[in-house]
mmCIF file of C-alpha atoms in Angstrom:
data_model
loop_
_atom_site.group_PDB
_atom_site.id
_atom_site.type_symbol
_atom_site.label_atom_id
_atom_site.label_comp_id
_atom_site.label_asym_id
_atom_site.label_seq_id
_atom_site.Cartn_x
_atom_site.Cartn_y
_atom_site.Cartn_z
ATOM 1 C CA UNK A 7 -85.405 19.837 -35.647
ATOM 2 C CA UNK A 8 -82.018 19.830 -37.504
ATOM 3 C CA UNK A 9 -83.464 21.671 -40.219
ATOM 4 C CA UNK A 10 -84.903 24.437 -37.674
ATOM 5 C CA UNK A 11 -81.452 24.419 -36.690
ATOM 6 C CA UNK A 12 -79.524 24.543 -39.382
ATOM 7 C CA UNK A 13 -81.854 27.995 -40.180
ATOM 8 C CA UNK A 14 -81.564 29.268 -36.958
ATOM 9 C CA UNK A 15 -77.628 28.851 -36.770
ATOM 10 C CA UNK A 16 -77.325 30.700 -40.626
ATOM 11 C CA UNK A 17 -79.481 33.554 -39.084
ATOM 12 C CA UNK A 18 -77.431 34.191 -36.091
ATOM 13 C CA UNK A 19 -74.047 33.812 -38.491
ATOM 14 C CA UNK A 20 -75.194 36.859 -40.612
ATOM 15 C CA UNK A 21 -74.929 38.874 -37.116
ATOM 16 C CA UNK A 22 -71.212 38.726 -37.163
ATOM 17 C CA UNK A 23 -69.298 37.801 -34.222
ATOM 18 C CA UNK A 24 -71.561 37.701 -30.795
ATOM 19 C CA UNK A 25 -70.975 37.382 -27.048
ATOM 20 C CA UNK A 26 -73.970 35.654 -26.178
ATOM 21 C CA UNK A 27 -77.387 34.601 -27.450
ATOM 22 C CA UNK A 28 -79.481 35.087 -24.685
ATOM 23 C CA UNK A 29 -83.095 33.149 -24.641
ATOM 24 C CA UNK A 30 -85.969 34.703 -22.075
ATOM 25 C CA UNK A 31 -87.537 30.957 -22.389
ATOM 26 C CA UNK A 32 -86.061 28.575 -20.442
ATOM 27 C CA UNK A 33 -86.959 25.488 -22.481
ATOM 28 C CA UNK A 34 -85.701 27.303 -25.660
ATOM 29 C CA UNK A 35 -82.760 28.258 -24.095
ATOM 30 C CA UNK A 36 -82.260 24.337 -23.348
ATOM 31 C CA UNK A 37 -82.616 23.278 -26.860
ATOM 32 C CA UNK A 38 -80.520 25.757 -28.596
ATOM 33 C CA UNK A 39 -77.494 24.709 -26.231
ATOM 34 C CA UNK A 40 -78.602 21.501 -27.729
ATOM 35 C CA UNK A 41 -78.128 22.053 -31.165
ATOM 36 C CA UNK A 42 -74.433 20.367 -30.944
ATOM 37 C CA UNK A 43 -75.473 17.320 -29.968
ATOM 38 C CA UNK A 44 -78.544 17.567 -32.753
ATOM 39 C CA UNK A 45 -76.132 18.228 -35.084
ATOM 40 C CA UNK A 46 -73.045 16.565 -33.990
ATOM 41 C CA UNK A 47 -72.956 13.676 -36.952
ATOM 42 C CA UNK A 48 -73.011 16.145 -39.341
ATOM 43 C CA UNK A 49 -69.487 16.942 -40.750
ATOM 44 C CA UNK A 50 -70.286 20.343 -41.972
ATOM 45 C CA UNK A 51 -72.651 21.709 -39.270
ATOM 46 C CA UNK A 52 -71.167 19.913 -35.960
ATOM 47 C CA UNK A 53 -68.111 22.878 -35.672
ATOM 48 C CA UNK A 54 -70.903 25.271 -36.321
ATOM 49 C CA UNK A 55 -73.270 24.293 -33.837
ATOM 50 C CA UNK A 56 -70.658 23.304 -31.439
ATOM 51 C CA UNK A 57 -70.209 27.347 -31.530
ATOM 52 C CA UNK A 58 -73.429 28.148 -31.912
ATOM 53 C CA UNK A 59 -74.492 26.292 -28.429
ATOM 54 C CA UNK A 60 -71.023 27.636 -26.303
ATOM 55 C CA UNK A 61 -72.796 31.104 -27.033
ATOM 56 C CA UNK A 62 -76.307 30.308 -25.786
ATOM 57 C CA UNK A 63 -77.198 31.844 -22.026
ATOM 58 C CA UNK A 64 -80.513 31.564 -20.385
ATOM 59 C CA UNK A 65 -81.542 35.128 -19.831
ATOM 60 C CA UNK A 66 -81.048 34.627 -16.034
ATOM 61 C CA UNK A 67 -77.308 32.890 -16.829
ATOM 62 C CA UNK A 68 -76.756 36.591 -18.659
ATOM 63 C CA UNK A 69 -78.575 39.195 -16.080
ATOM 64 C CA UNK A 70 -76.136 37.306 -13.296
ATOM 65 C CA UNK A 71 -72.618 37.938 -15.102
ATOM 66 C CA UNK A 72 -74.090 41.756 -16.255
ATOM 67 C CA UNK A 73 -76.343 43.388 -13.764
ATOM 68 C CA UNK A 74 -75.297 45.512 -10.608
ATOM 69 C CA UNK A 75 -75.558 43.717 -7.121
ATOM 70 C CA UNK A 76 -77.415 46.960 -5.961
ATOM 71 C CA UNK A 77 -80.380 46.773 -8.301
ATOM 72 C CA UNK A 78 -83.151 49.014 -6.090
ATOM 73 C CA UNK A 79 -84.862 48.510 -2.927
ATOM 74 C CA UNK A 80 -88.458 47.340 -3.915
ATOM 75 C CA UNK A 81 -90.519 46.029 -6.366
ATOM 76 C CA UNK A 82 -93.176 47.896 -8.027
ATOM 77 C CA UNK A 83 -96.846 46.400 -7.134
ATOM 78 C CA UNK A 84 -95.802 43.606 -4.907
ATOM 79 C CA UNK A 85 -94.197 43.286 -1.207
ATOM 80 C CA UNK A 86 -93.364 39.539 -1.523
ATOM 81 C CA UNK A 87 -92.628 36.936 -3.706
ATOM 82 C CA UNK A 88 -91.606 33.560 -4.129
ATOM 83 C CA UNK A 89 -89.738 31.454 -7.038
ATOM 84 C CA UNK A 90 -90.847 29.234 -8.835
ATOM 85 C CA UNK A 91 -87.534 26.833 -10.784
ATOM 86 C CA UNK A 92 -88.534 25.923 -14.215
ATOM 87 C CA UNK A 93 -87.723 22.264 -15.437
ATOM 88 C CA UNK A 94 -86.169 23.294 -18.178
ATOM 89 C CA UNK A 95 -83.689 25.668 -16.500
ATOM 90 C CA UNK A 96 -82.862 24.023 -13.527
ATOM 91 C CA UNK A 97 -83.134 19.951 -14.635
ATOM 92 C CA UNK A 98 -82.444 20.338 -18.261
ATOM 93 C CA UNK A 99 -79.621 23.064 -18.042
ATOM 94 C CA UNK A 100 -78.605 22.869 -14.786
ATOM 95 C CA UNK A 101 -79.342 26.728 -14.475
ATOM 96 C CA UNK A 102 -79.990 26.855 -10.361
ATOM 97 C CA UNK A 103 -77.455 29.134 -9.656
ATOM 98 C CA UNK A 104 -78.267 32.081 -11.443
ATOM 99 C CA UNK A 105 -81.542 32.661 -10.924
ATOM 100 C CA UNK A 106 -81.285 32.546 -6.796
ATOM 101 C CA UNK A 107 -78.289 34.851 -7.414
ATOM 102 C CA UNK A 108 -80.695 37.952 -8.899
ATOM 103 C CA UNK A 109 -82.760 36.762 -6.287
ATOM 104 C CA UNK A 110 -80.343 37.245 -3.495
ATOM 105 C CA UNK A 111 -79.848 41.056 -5.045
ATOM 106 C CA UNK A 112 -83.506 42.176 -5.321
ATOM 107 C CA UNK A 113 -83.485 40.442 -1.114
ATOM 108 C CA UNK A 114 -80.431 42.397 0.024
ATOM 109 C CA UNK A 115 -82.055 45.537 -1.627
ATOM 110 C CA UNK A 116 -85.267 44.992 0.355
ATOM 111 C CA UNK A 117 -87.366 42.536 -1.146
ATOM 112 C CA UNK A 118 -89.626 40.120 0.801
ATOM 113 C CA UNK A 119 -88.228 37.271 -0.615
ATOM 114 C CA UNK A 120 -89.732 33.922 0.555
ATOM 115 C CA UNK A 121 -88.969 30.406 -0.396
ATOM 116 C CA UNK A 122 -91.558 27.680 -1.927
ATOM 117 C CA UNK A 123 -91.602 24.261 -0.678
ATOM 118 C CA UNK A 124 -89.989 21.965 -3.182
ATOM 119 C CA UNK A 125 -89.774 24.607 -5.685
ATOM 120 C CA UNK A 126 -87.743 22.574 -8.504
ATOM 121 C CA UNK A 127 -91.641 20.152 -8.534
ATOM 122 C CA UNK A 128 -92.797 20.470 -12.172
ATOM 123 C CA UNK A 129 -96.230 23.355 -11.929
ATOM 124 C CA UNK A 130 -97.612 20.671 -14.936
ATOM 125 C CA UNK A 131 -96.657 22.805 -17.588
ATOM 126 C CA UNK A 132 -93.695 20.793 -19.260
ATOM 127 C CA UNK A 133 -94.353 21.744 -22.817
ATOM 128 C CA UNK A 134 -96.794 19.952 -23.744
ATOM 129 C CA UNK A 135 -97.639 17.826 -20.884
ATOM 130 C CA UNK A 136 -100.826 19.064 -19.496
ATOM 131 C CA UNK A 137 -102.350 18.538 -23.260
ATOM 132 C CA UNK A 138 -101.143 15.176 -23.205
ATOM 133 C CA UNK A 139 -101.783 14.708 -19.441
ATOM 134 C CA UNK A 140 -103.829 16.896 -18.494
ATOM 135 C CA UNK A 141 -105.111 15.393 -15.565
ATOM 136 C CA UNK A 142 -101.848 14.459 -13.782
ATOM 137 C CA UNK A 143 -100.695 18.055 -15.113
ATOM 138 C CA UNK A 144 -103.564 19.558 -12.833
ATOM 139 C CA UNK A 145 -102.917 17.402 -9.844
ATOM 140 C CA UNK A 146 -99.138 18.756 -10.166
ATOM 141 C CA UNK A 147 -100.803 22.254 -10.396
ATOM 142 C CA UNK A 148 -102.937 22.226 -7.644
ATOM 143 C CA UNK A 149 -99.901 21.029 -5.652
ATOM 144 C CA UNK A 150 -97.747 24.219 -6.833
ATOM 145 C CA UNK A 151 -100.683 26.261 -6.095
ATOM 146 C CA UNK A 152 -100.728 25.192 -2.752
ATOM 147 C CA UNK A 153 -96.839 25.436 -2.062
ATOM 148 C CA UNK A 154 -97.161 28.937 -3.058
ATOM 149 C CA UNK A 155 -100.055 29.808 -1.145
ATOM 150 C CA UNK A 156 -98.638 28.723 2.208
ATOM 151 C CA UNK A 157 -95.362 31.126 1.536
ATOM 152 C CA UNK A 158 -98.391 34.019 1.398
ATOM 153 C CA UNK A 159 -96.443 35.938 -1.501
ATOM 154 C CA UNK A 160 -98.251 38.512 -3.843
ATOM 155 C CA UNK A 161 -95.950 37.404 -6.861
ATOM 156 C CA UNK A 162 -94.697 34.393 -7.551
ATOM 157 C CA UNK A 163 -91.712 34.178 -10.402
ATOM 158 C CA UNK A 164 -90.384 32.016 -12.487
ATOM 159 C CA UNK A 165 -88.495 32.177 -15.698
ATOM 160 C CA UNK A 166 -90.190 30.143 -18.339
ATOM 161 C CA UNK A 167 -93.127 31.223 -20.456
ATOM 162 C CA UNK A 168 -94.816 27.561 -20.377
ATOM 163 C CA UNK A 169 -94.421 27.724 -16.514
ATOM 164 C CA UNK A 170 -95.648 30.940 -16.340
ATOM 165 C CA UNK A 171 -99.120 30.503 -18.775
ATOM 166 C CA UNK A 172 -99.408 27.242 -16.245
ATOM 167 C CA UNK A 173 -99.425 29.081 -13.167
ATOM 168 C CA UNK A 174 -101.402 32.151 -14.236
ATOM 169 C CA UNK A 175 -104.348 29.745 -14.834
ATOM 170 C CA UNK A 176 -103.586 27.881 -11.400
ATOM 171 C CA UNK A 177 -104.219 30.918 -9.656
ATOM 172 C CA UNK A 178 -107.555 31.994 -11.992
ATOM 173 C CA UNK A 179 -108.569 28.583 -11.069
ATOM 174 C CA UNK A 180 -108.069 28.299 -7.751
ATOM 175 C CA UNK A 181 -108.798 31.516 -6.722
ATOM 176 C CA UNK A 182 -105.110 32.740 -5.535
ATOM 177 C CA UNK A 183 -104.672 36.658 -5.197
ATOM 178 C CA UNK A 184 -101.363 36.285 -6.260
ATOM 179 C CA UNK A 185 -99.601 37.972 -9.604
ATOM 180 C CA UNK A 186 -97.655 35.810 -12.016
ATOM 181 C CA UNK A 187 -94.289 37.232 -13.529
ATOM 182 C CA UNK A 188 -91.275 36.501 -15.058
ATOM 183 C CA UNK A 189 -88.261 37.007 -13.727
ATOM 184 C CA UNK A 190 -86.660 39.493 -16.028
ATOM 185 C CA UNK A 191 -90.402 41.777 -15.146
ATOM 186 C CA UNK A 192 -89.508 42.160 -11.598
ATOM 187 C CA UNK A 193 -85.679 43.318 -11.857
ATOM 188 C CA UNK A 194 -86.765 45.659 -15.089
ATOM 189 C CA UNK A 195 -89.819 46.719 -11.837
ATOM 190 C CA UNK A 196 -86.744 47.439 -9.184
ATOM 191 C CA UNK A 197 -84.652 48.915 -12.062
ATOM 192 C CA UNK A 198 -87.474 51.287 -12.681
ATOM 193 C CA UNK A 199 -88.050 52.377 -9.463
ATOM 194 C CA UNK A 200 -84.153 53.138 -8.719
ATOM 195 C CA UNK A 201 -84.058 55.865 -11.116
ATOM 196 C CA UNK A 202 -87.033 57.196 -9.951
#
């Protein structure tokens, strides 16, 4: 891991001088704000990573400070959906906020947005954890795949790729008419449509 990191901060030095690195992967997101502490006892990388990680943003941390609060009225393909919270954005990073905020925007432009029961419950994904586990990973599944079956949403969101991959086979499996997405897909949707 520190040598991943050690690579990863040299790569993003050769950019110059950067506002943000923004991750569309919540759990990646999480570790590269980790890189400080991975690197911390290391006198000539800790001031280096200690920058490095102040510059990290979960995609959702970035859309929030950037994008417009009217962002369009609909979303393309779906009339509801419902949100998903990845672990690694909202228990690892503490990324709750955010998320909920482009929420709010796509609902006070129109969208049918409806809330999951217990949405911050792990779907099973958790990196590797329905390899490892994969029975207790499906009994967490099958719970998610209830939760969002009794909101009655045609999309449900979230803003992890693990997450995501999880819940797209949920639904296959248990039969749920409902589309899988990631955040960032349904504001570039409502984007899309506004300048139509």
């Amino acid at each position: 891991a520190r040598k991943m990191a050690k690579r990863n901060i040299e790569a993003f030095e050769q950019l110059g001088e950067l506002d943000a690195i923004v991750a569309d992967c919540a759990a990646c997101s999480g570790f590269l704000k980790e890189y400080a502490q991975v690197l911390h006892g290391e006198v000539e990388w800790a001031v280096r990573a200690d920058r490095f990680s102040a510059k990290v943003k979960d995609v959702t941390e970035w859309l929030d400070q950037i994008m417009p609060q009217d962002i369009g009225t609909t979303i393309a393909g779906s009339k509801s959906i419902t949100y998903h919270e990845p672990c690694h954005l909202a228990n690892v990073q503490g990324v709750r906020r955010q998320p909920r905020a482009l929420l709010a925007r796509l609902k006070n432009n129109g969208a049918d947005v409806r809330e999951l029961a217990d949405a911050t419950r792990c779907c099973g994904s958790a990196g590797i954890y329905n390899l490892t586990h994969a029975k207790m990973s499906k009994e967490l599944l099958d719970r998610k795949m209830a939760d969002i079956a009794a909101t009655g949403a045609q999309t449900v969101i979230s803003a992890n790729p693990g997450c995501l991959l999880q819940l797209q086979w949920g639904a296959r499996r248990t039969g749920l008419d409902v589309k899988v997405k990631h955040l960032t897909q349904v504001l570039v949707e409502s984007l899309a449509e506004r300048e139509d």
